[in-house]
Short mmCIF file of C-alpha atoms and ligand atoms in Angstrom, two decimals:
data_model
loop_
_atom_site.label_atom_id
_atom_site.label_comp_id
_atom_site.label_asym_id
_atom_site.label_seq_id
_atom_site.Cartn_x
_atom_site.Cartn_y
_atom_site.Cartn_z
CA MET A 1 48.34 154.94 112.89
CA THR A 2 49.93 156.83 110.05
CA ASP A 3 49.17 155.23 106.67
CA LEU A 4 51.81 157.08 104.70
CA VAL A 5 54.79 159.31 105.38
CA VAL A 6 56.36 161.51 102.73
CA THR A 7 59.90 161.97 103.99
CA GLY A 8 62.81 164.29 103.34
CA GLY A 9 61.15 166.86 101.11
CA THR A 10 60.82 170.62 101.33
CA VAL A 11 57.23 171.34 102.31
CA VAL A 12 56.02 174.58 100.76
CA THR A 13 53.15 176.62 102.14
CA ALA A 14 52.02 180.14 101.29
CA GLU A 15 53.79 181.37 104.45
CA GLY A 16 57.10 179.58 104.12
CA SER A 17 59.07 176.47 103.27
CA LEU A 18 60.46 173.92 105.69
CA GLN A 19 62.28 170.63 105.63
CA ALA A 20 59.64 168.25 107.03
CA ASP A 21 57.94 164.91 106.71
CA VAL A 22 54.22 164.77 105.97
CA GLY A 23 52.11 162.10 107.63
CA VAL A 24 48.87 160.95 106.05
CA THR A 25 46.09 159.11 107.87
CA GLU A 26 42.87 158.07 106.14
CA GLY A 27 43.44 160.49 103.31
CA ARG A 28 44.12 163.51 105.47
CA ILE A 29 47.31 165.20 106.56
CA SER A 30 47.81 164.01 110.14
CA ALA A 31 51.23 165.47 110.92
CA VAL A 32 53.90 167.77 109.52
CA GLY A 33 57.28 167.51 111.24
CA SER A 34 60.16 165.15 111.92
CA ASN A 35 60.31 161.63 113.35
CA LEU A 36 56.65 160.98 112.62
CA PRO A 37 55.24 157.83 114.20
CA ARG A 38 54.99 154.84 111.92
CA ASP A 39 54.53 151.09 112.15
CA ALA A 40 55.16 148.14 109.88
CA ALA A 41 52.14 149.02 107.76
CA THR A 42 53.14 152.64 107.16
CA GLU A 43 54.10 153.29 103.58
CA THR A 44 56.99 155.67 102.89
CA ILE A 45 57.62 157.92 99.92
CA ASP A 46 61.10 159.39 99.74
CA ALA A 47 60.92 163.02 98.65
CA THR A 48 64.56 163.90 99.26
CA GLY A 49 65.55 166.80 97.02
CA LEU A 50 61.94 167.43 96.03
CA LEU A 51 59.40 170.11 96.77
CA VAL A 52 56.24 168.85 98.45
CA LEU A 53 53.47 171.13 97.24
CA PRO A 54 49.75 171.20 97.94
CA GLY A 55 47.93 170.11 94.77
CA CYS A 56 46.84 172.96 92.54
CA VAL A 57 43.21 174.09 92.64
CA ASP A 58 42.20 175.12 89.11
CA VAL A 59 39.01 177.15 89.45
CA HIS A 60 38.43 177.79 85.74
CA THR A 61 37.97 174.89 83.34
CA HIS A 62 35.59 173.95 80.55
CA ILE A 63 36.08 170.19 80.68
CA ARG A 64 33.68 168.35 78.39
CA LEU A 65 31.02 166.11 79.88
CA PRO A 66 31.19 162.43 79.03
CA SER A 67 29.00 161.44 76.10
CA GLU A 68 28.10 158.23 74.29
CA GLU A 69 30.60 159.05 71.54
CA GLU A 70 33.32 160.15 73.97
CA PRO A 71 32.65 158.36 77.29
CA ASP A 72 36.11 159.14 78.75
CA ARG A 73 36.33 162.80 77.79
CA PHE A 74 35.80 164.17 81.32
CA TYR A 75 37.91 161.49 82.98
CA GLN A 76 40.80 161.89 80.56
CA ASP A 77 41.13 165.63 81.22
CA SER A 78 40.93 164.93 84.96
CA VAL A 79 43.85 162.52 84.57
CA ALA A 80 45.72 165.24 82.70
CA ALA A 81 45.00 167.60 85.60
CA ALA A 82 46.38 165.09 88.11
CA LEU A 83 49.52 164.37 86.12
CA GLY A 84 50.15 168.10 85.84
CA GLY A 85 49.82 168.63 89.60
CA THR A 86 46.18 169.72 89.89
CA THR A 87 44.17 167.81 92.50
CA THR A 88 40.95 169.81 92.43
CA PHE A 89 39.25 171.61 89.58
CA LEU A 90 36.06 173.53 89.11
CA ALA A 91 34.27 173.04 85.81
CA PHE A 92 31.71 175.26 84.12
CA ASN A 93 28.75 173.52 82.51
CA ASN A 94 28.21 176.09 79.79
CA PRO A 95 26.79 175.11 76.37
CA GLY A 96 29.67 173.62 74.39
CA THR A 97 30.70 171.39 77.31
CA GLY A 98 28.05 168.90 76.28
CA ILE A 99 25.30 169.94 78.69
CA SER A 100 21.79 169.36 77.31
CA ASP A 101 19.50 172.20 76.26
CA GLU A 102 17.40 171.52 79.33
CA GLY A 103 20.46 171.60 81.59
CA SER A 104 21.63 174.87 80.12
CA ARG A 105 18.22 176.57 80.49
CA SER A 106 18.06 176.17 84.28
CA LEU A 107 20.82 176.42 86.90
CA LEU A 108 19.28 173.69 89.06
CA ALA A 109 18.62 171.33 86.15
CA GLY A 110 22.18 172.04 85.01
CA LEU A 111 23.54 171.11 88.45
CA ARG A 112 21.50 167.88 88.56
CA GLU A 113 22.66 166.89 85.09
CA PHE A 114 26.30 167.75 85.79
CA ARG A 115 26.34 165.68 88.98
CA ALA A 116 24.66 162.70 87.35
CA ARG A 117 26.95 162.69 84.34
CA THR A 118 30.25 163.23 86.19
CA GLU A 119 29.72 160.78 89.07
CA GLY A 120 32.71 158.41 89.15
CA GLU A 121 34.27 160.12 86.15
CA SER A 122 37.21 161.97 87.70
CA ALA A 123 40.70 161.16 88.88
CA VAL A 124 40.74 164.23 91.16
CA ASP A 125 38.17 166.02 93.28
CA PHE A 126 36.08 168.56 91.47
CA GLY A 127 33.18 170.94 91.76
CA LEU A 128 30.84 172.88 89.57
CA SER A 129 30.74 176.59 88.92
CA ALA A 130 27.51 177.47 87.14
CA VAL A 131 26.98 179.76 84.18
CA ILE A 132 24.28 182.42 84.31
CA SER A 133 23.20 183.29 80.80
CA GLY A 134 20.73 185.59 79.16
CA ARG A 135 19.03 182.54 77.68
CA GLN A 136 17.92 181.00 80.97
CA ASP A 137 14.34 181.38 82.13
CA ASP A 138 14.92 182.87 85.59
CA PRO A 139 18.45 182.14 86.84
CA ILE A 140 18.41 184.72 89.60
CA ALA A 141 15.41 183.07 91.27
CA GLU A 142 17.35 179.80 91.29
CA LEU A 143 20.52 181.22 92.87
CA PRO A 144 19.60 180.71 96.56
CA GLU A 145 18.93 177.01 96.04
CA LEU A 146 21.99 176.63 93.82
CA ILE A 147 24.20 178.17 96.50
CA ALA A 148 22.59 176.03 99.22
CA SER A 149 23.31 172.96 97.08
CA GLY A 150 27.07 173.54 97.23
CA VAL A 151 27.57 175.68 94.13
CA PRO A 152 28.20 179.18 95.53
CA THR A 153 29.93 180.55 92.42
CA ALA A 154 28.72 181.21 88.90
CA LYS A 155 30.03 183.01 85.86
CA ALA A 156 28.20 185.66 83.89
CA PHE A 157 29.25 187.22 80.61
CA MET A 158 29.18 190.86 79.52
CA VAL A 159 29.83 189.83 75.92
CA TYR A 160 28.52 187.19 73.45
CA ASP A 161 24.88 186.68 72.51
CA PHE A 162 24.15 184.94 75.82
CA ARG A 163 25.48 187.89 77.84
CA LEU A 164 23.62 189.57 80.67
CA THR A 165 22.46 193.15 80.31
CA ASP A 166 23.82 195.51 82.96
CA GLU A 167 20.43 195.34 84.73
CA ARG A 168 20.55 191.54 84.94
CA LEU A 169 24.22 191.57 85.89
CA PHE A 170 23.42 193.95 88.74
CA ALA A 171 20.55 191.69 89.89
CA ALA A 172 22.81 188.63 89.74
CA LEU A 173 25.53 190.37 91.78
CA GLN A 174 22.94 191.46 94.33
CA ALA A 175 21.45 187.96 94.65
CA MET A 176 24.89 186.44 95.04
CA GLY A 177 25.84 188.99 97.70
CA ARG A 178 22.64 188.39 99.67
CA HIS A 179 22.81 184.60 99.63
CA GLY A 180 26.52 183.97 100.24
CA GLY A 181 27.72 183.49 96.69
CA MET A 182 30.29 185.12 94.45
CA LEU A 183 29.78 186.07 90.83
CA GLN A 184 32.58 185.54 88.33
CA VAL A 185 32.38 187.95 85.41
CA HIS A 186 33.79 187.78 81.89
CA CYS A 187 34.53 191.45 81.29
CA GLU A 188 34.55 192.74 77.73
CA ASN A 189 32.49 195.61 76.30
CA ALA A 190 30.00 194.05 73.87
CA THR A 191 29.08 197.32 72.13
CA VAL A 192 32.70 198.03 71.24
CA ILE A 193 33.45 194.48 70.15
CA ASP A 194 30.26 194.09 68.12
CA ALA A 195 30.96 197.37 66.30
CA LEU A 196 34.58 196.51 65.54
CA THR A 197 33.55 193.03 64.43
CA ALA A 198 30.86 194.34 62.08
CA GLU A 199 33.35 196.81 60.62
CA ALA A 200 35.97 194.11 60.08
CA LEU A 201 33.48 191.80 58.39
CA ALA A 202 32.19 194.66 56.19
CA HIS A 203 35.75 195.10 54.93
CA GLY A 204 36.15 191.41 54.26
CA ASN A 205 38.56 191.00 57.16
CA VAL A 206 37.49 187.51 58.18
CA ALA A 207 40.86 185.90 59.00
CA CYS A 208 41.62 184.50 62.46
CA ARG A 209 43.83 187.37 63.55
CA HIS A 210 40.89 189.81 63.30
CA HIS A 211 39.43 188.09 66.35
CA ALA A 212 42.19 189.69 68.42
CA LEU A 213 42.13 193.00 66.55
CA THR A 214 38.43 193.46 67.36
CA ARG A 215 38.86 192.88 71.12
CA PRO A 216 41.04 195.80 72.32
CA THR A 217 42.33 196.15 75.87
CA TYR A 218 40.15 199.23 76.48
CA ALA A 219 37.06 197.08 75.87
CA GLU A 220 38.21 194.73 78.63
CA ALA A 221 39.23 197.55 80.98
CA GLU A 222 35.93 199.40 80.57
CA ALA A 223 33.88 196.30 81.27
CA THR A 224 36.08 195.48 84.27
CA HIS A 225 35.45 198.97 85.65
CA ARG A 226 31.71 198.59 85.05
CA ALA A 227 31.48 195.17 86.69
CA ILE A 228 33.28 196.55 89.74
CA ALA A 229 30.93 199.55 89.89
CA LEU A 230 27.86 197.31 89.65
CA ALA A 231 29.23 195.06 92.40
CA ARG A 232 29.89 198.12 94.55
CA ALA A 233 26.31 199.29 94.08
CA ALA A 234 25.02 195.78 94.79
CA ASP A 235 27.12 195.56 97.98
CA ALA A 236 28.59 192.34 96.63
CA SER A 237 31.97 190.86 95.93
CA VAL A 238 32.98 190.29 92.32
CA TYR A 239 35.56 188.03 90.73
CA ILE A 240 37.08 188.99 87.40
CA VAL A 241 37.90 185.94 85.27
CA HIS A 242 40.85 185.66 82.89
CA LEU A 243 42.20 189.19 83.27
CA SER A 244 44.62 189.72 80.38
CA CYS A 245 45.98 193.28 80.30
CA ALA A 246 47.52 196.13 82.28
CA ASP A 247 44.53 198.46 81.80
CA ALA A 248 42.09 195.97 83.37
CA LEU A 249 44.58 195.19 86.12
CA ALA A 250 44.70 198.91 87.00
CA GLU A 251 40.92 198.84 87.55
CA VAL A 252 41.21 195.88 89.91
CA ALA A 253 44.19 197.37 91.75
CA THR A 254 42.30 200.63 92.29
CA ALA A 255 39.28 198.77 93.69
CA LYS A 256 41.47 196.68 95.97
CA ALA A 257 43.26 199.80 97.22
CA ARG A 258 39.84 201.11 98.26
CA GLY A 259 39.26 197.95 100.22
CA TRP A 260 36.48 196.64 98.01
CA PRO A 261 35.96 192.85 97.76
CA VAL A 262 37.19 192.59 94.19
CA TYR A 263 39.22 189.57 93.08
CA ALA A 264 40.87 188.66 89.82
CA GLU A 265 42.54 185.74 88.13
CA THR A 266 44.85 185.61 85.17
CA CYS A 267 45.81 182.57 83.10
CA PRO A 268 49.12 180.95 82.12
CA HIS A 269 48.75 181.96 78.47
CA TYR A 270 48.54 185.68 79.30
CA LEU A 271 51.65 185.28 81.44
CA THR A 272 53.71 183.61 78.75
CA LEU A 273 52.38 184.27 75.23
CA THR A 274 51.89 187.52 73.35
CA ASP A 275 50.02 188.91 70.38
CA ASP A 276 52.95 188.24 68.04
CA ARG A 277 51.28 184.84 67.61
CA TYR A 278 48.62 186.54 65.51
CA ALA A 279 51.27 187.63 63.01
CA ALA A 280 52.03 184.04 61.99
CA PRO A 281 51.50 183.61 58.23
CA ASP A 282 49.79 180.25 58.70
CA GLU A 283 46.10 180.30 59.73
CA ALA A 284 46.57 176.86 61.31
CA GLU A 285 48.97 178.51 63.76
CA VAL A 286 46.90 181.63 64.42
CA ILE A 287 43.70 179.68 65.13
CA LYS A 288 45.35 178.03 68.16
CA SER A 289 45.39 181.46 69.83
CA VAL A 290 41.76 182.38 69.12
CA ILE A 291 40.80 182.93 72.75
CA SER A 292 38.89 185.63 74.61
CA PRO A 293 40.29 187.94 75.74
CA PRO A 294 43.06 187.55 73.14
CA LEU A 295 46.78 187.48 73.80
CA ARG A 296 48.16 190.95 74.54
CA THR A 297 51.48 192.80 74.26
CA ASP A 298 54.66 191.92 76.07
CA ALA A 299 54.19 194.99 78.29
CA ASP A 300 50.80 193.63 79.37
CA ARG A 301 52.34 190.24 80.00
CA GLN A 302 54.99 191.76 82.26
CA SER A 303 52.41 193.82 84.16
CA LEU A 304 50.51 190.62 85.00
CA TRP A 305 53.58 189.11 86.65
CA LEU A 306 53.94 192.29 88.71
CA GLY A 307 50.27 191.98 89.62
CA LEU A 308 50.81 188.43 90.83
CA ALA A 309 53.86 189.40 92.84
CA ARG A 310 52.29 192.48 94.43
CA GLY A 311 48.76 191.21 95.00
CA GLY A 312 46.74 193.03 92.33
CA LEU A 313 45.95 189.56 91.01
CA ASP A 314 44.78 186.84 93.38
CA LEU A 315 45.37 183.61 91.54
CA VAL A 316 46.13 181.81 88.30
CA ALA A 317 43.61 179.44 86.67
CA THR A 318 43.71 177.83 83.27
CA ASP A 319 40.45 178.58 81.40
CA HIS A 320 41.11 175.13 79.95
CA VAL A 321 39.13 174.48 76.78
CA PRO A 322 40.00 171.13 75.19
CA ASP A 323 39.45 172.30 71.61
CA ARG A 324 41.13 170.28 68.88
CA LEU A 325 42.79 171.35 65.65
CA ALA A 326 41.07 168.40 64.01
CA VAL A 327 37.58 169.41 65.14
CA GLU A 328 36.75 172.82 66.62
CA LYS A 329 39.81 174.61 65.25
CA ARG A 330 40.01 173.10 61.75
CA VAL A 331 41.36 175.10 58.84
CA PRO A 332 40.22 176.47 56.51
CA ALA A 333 38.48 178.35 59.28
CA PRO A 334 35.10 180.08 59.02
CA PRO A 335 35.01 183.88 59.45
CA PHE A 336 36.58 184.65 62.84
CA PRO A 337 33.35 185.32 64.82
CA GLN A 338 32.34 181.67 64.23
CA ILE A 339 35.58 180.11 65.50
CA SER A 340 35.39 178.28 68.82
CA ASN A 341 37.20 180.31 71.52
CA GLY A 342 39.67 178.72 73.88
CA ALA A 343 42.81 176.68 74.28
CA PRO A 344 43.94 173.79 76.48
CA GLY A 345 46.02 174.26 79.63
CA ILE A 346 44.82 171.94 82.40
CA GLU A 347 47.97 169.80 82.37
CA THR A 348 50.58 172.55 82.07
CA LEU A 349 49.46 175.01 84.79
CA LEU A 350 52.04 174.18 87.45
CA SER A 351 54.87 173.59 84.97
CA VAL A 352 54.38 176.92 83.23
CA VAL A 353 53.89 179.01 86.37
CA TYR A 354 56.83 177.39 88.16
CA SER A 355 59.18 177.68 85.21
CA GLU A 356 58.21 181.15 84.00
CA GLY A 357 57.53 182.62 87.42
CA VAL A 358 59.54 180.91 90.15
CA ALA A 359 62.56 179.76 88.15
CA ARG A 360 62.86 183.27 86.68
CA SER A 361 62.48 184.85 90.14
CA LEU A 362 59.35 186.81 89.24
CA ILE A 363 57.50 185.23 92.18
CA SER A 364 58.64 183.10 95.12
CA VAL A 365 57.72 179.44 95.37
CA GLU A 366 55.59 180.32 98.41
CA ARG A 367 53.71 182.93 96.41
CA MET A 368 53.19 180.34 93.67
CA VAL A 369 51.60 177.96 96.19
CA ASP A 370 49.37 180.79 97.36
CA LEU A 371 48.33 181.64 93.77
CA LEU A 372 47.77 178.07 92.57
CA SER A 373 46.45 176.37 95.72
CA THR A 374 45.80 178.31 98.90
CA THR A 375 43.97 181.37 97.62
CA PRO A 376 41.80 179.51 95.06
CA ALA A 377 40.79 177.00 97.76
CA GLY A 378 40.00 179.78 100.22
CA LEU A 379 38.15 182.03 97.80
CA PHE A 380 36.06 179.24 96.27
CA GLY A 381 34.95 177.48 99.46
CA LEU A 382 37.29 174.49 99.62
CA PRO A 383 38.59 174.55 103.22
CA SER A 384 39.93 170.98 103.04
CA LYS A 385 42.08 171.84 100.03
CA GLY A 386 44.93 174.15 99.11
CA ALA A 387 47.53 173.79 101.88
CA ILE A 388 49.79 171.28 103.59
CA GLU A 389 48.32 171.56 107.04
CA VAL A 390 47.10 169.03 109.61
CA GLY A 391 43.45 168.21 108.95
CA ARG A 392 43.42 169.08 105.28
CA ASP A 393 43.13 166.51 102.51
CA ALA A 394 46.44 164.88 101.57
CA ASP A 395 46.43 166.29 98.05
CA LEU A 396 50.17 166.44 97.47
CA VAL A 397 52.48 167.00 94.55
CA LEU A 398 56.09 165.83 94.56
CA PHE A 399 57.89 168.29 92.34
CA ASP A 400 61.50 168.10 91.18
CA PRO A 401 62.78 171.67 90.84
CA ALA A 402 66.05 170.50 89.28
CA ALA A 403 64.42 168.70 86.34
CA SER A 404 64.23 170.25 82.91
CA ARG A 405 62.21 169.16 79.92
CA SER A 406 60.28 170.50 76.96
CA ILE A 407 56.49 170.56 76.82
CA ARG A 408 55.25 168.45 73.91
CA GLN A 409 51.75 167.49 72.89
CA ALA A 410 53.00 163.94 72.36
CA ASP A 411 53.70 163.68 76.11
CA LEU A 412 50.42 165.19 77.34
CA HIS A 413 47.24 163.37 78.38
CA HIS A 414 44.56 166.04 77.89
CA THR A 415 41.82 165.59 75.29
CA SER A 416 43.01 168.43 73.09
CA ASP A 417 45.31 167.62 70.18
CA PHE A 418 47.71 170.52 70.68
CA THR A 419 49.34 172.63 73.37
CA PRO A 420 50.08 176.36 73.08
CA TYR A 421 53.44 175.60 74.71
CA GLU A 422 54.74 173.09 72.14
CA GLY A 423 58.54 172.89 72.37
CA ARG A 424 58.81 175.28 75.32
CA ALA A 425 61.65 174.35 77.65
CA VAL A 426 60.52 174.33 81.28
CA ALA A 427 62.34 174.03 84.58
CA GLY A 428 60.95 171.54 87.08
CA ASP A 429 58.69 168.53 86.72
CA VAL A 430 55.84 166.83 88.54
CA LEU A 431 57.01 163.38 89.66
CA GLN A 432 53.98 162.19 91.58
CA THR A 433 50.52 163.39 92.56
CA LEU A 434 48.53 162.11 95.52
CA VAL A 435 44.79 162.62 95.84
CA ARG A 436 43.66 162.23 99.46
CA GLY A 437 46.82 160.19 100.01
CA ARG A 438 46.34 157.86 97.05
CA PRO A 439 48.32 157.88 93.79
CA ALA A 440 46.29 159.79 91.21
CA GLY A 441 45.05 158.03 88.11
CA GLU A 442 42.01 155.98 89.12
CA ARG A 443 38.46 157.29 89.25
CA ILE A 444 38.71 158.33 92.90
CA GLY A 445 37.71 161.98 92.50
CA VAL A 446 34.44 163.12 94.04
CA PHE A 447 32.14 166.09 93.58
CA VAL A 448 32.83 168.62 96.34
CA GLU A 449 30.01 170.76 97.69
CA ARG A 450 31.31 174.21 98.55
CA ARG A 451 30.38 177.00 101.01
CA LEU A 452 32.05 180.37 100.90
CA ALA A 453 33.61 181.61 104.14
ZN1 LIG B 501 36.34 180.35 80.58
#
């Protein structure tokens, strides 16, 4: 029998919206339609006037592992995800997330450690995406077993001191292609950025805003082009993380037009914030926006919305980094190359994309569901997630499109101590999130092993 029926809402899928009830049996969607069977034990949730959305699938987060000092750090950010409308996330276990030295030196040791330390620590379902670094002993040899263990995606960097050389990047792409994986690549040209950084430091330009000034769009576009070329040569797909500017988008759009398996994500901050934040007189303000790639111009921002609407970009993910003004982003800040990169966003993904995209008619609500749920689930090997469809997990978000509120740190649950969207008025609000048919909040999330289609 049906355990739960969500009645009277507008069910949104990537293909269309319809007035329908959603039946849930044993955590899965068992029916979508009208007059669904129910008995005395069937619970009902009235969603009249609400959108019923599939939970968001956030494929790019840097949630911190639980530690003795901060035992609830992972759980708390997973609660924030749930309350914001995200029912599945993928986390990277890169250094800085609390992974041990041993776990960061080997992909398989890193997977074992991640699974052991996150067991029973999440309010929503989650998976791991590994990080391939230049400091690991032999990551490429470990890839087949990693992929077979349910982690078919990994991120590699073209910049930073743990970057891969082009030769290693090519080998990683090739190994991923051969064994059914997909490499995610952070595309920035290290030679350009290192030279501009050295020049800035030589002139005493150490302030936060020089972080952005030393990471131009052409450095991102060139590296994006190169990653695509290497993937082409390796006969592999490639996934460009956190694409931030029009020039890099043009590279992806060209590759897609040629029919190459090239995918790209952008992030809410590139869709809503611009480089005028670096002009703030107060370092304590500027340091909040020390992220890589940095915030770009308003023209770039607008081009990303066009990319989402037209298909040059495949999805939106947060790149959530729960840095705190009181810890990692304290002022007075060290010279900009030593500042921790990143900003929080796990709890505000749906709110920001709905309000800035759907409410402003830049994308349809169906396209939003595709970008936040269906495509990330499909691309990252989560066939039970990402859509309201019989047989899939009942990961549902009840969303009130008529609500309006302002985003405030004081109302958020993430483990950061600020939000880049402080005071921003947003249309719409998440009223309730269900994880496999159960109200989100408890430690009911499980590690999901993934296989790419
Ligand atoms: Zn990231």
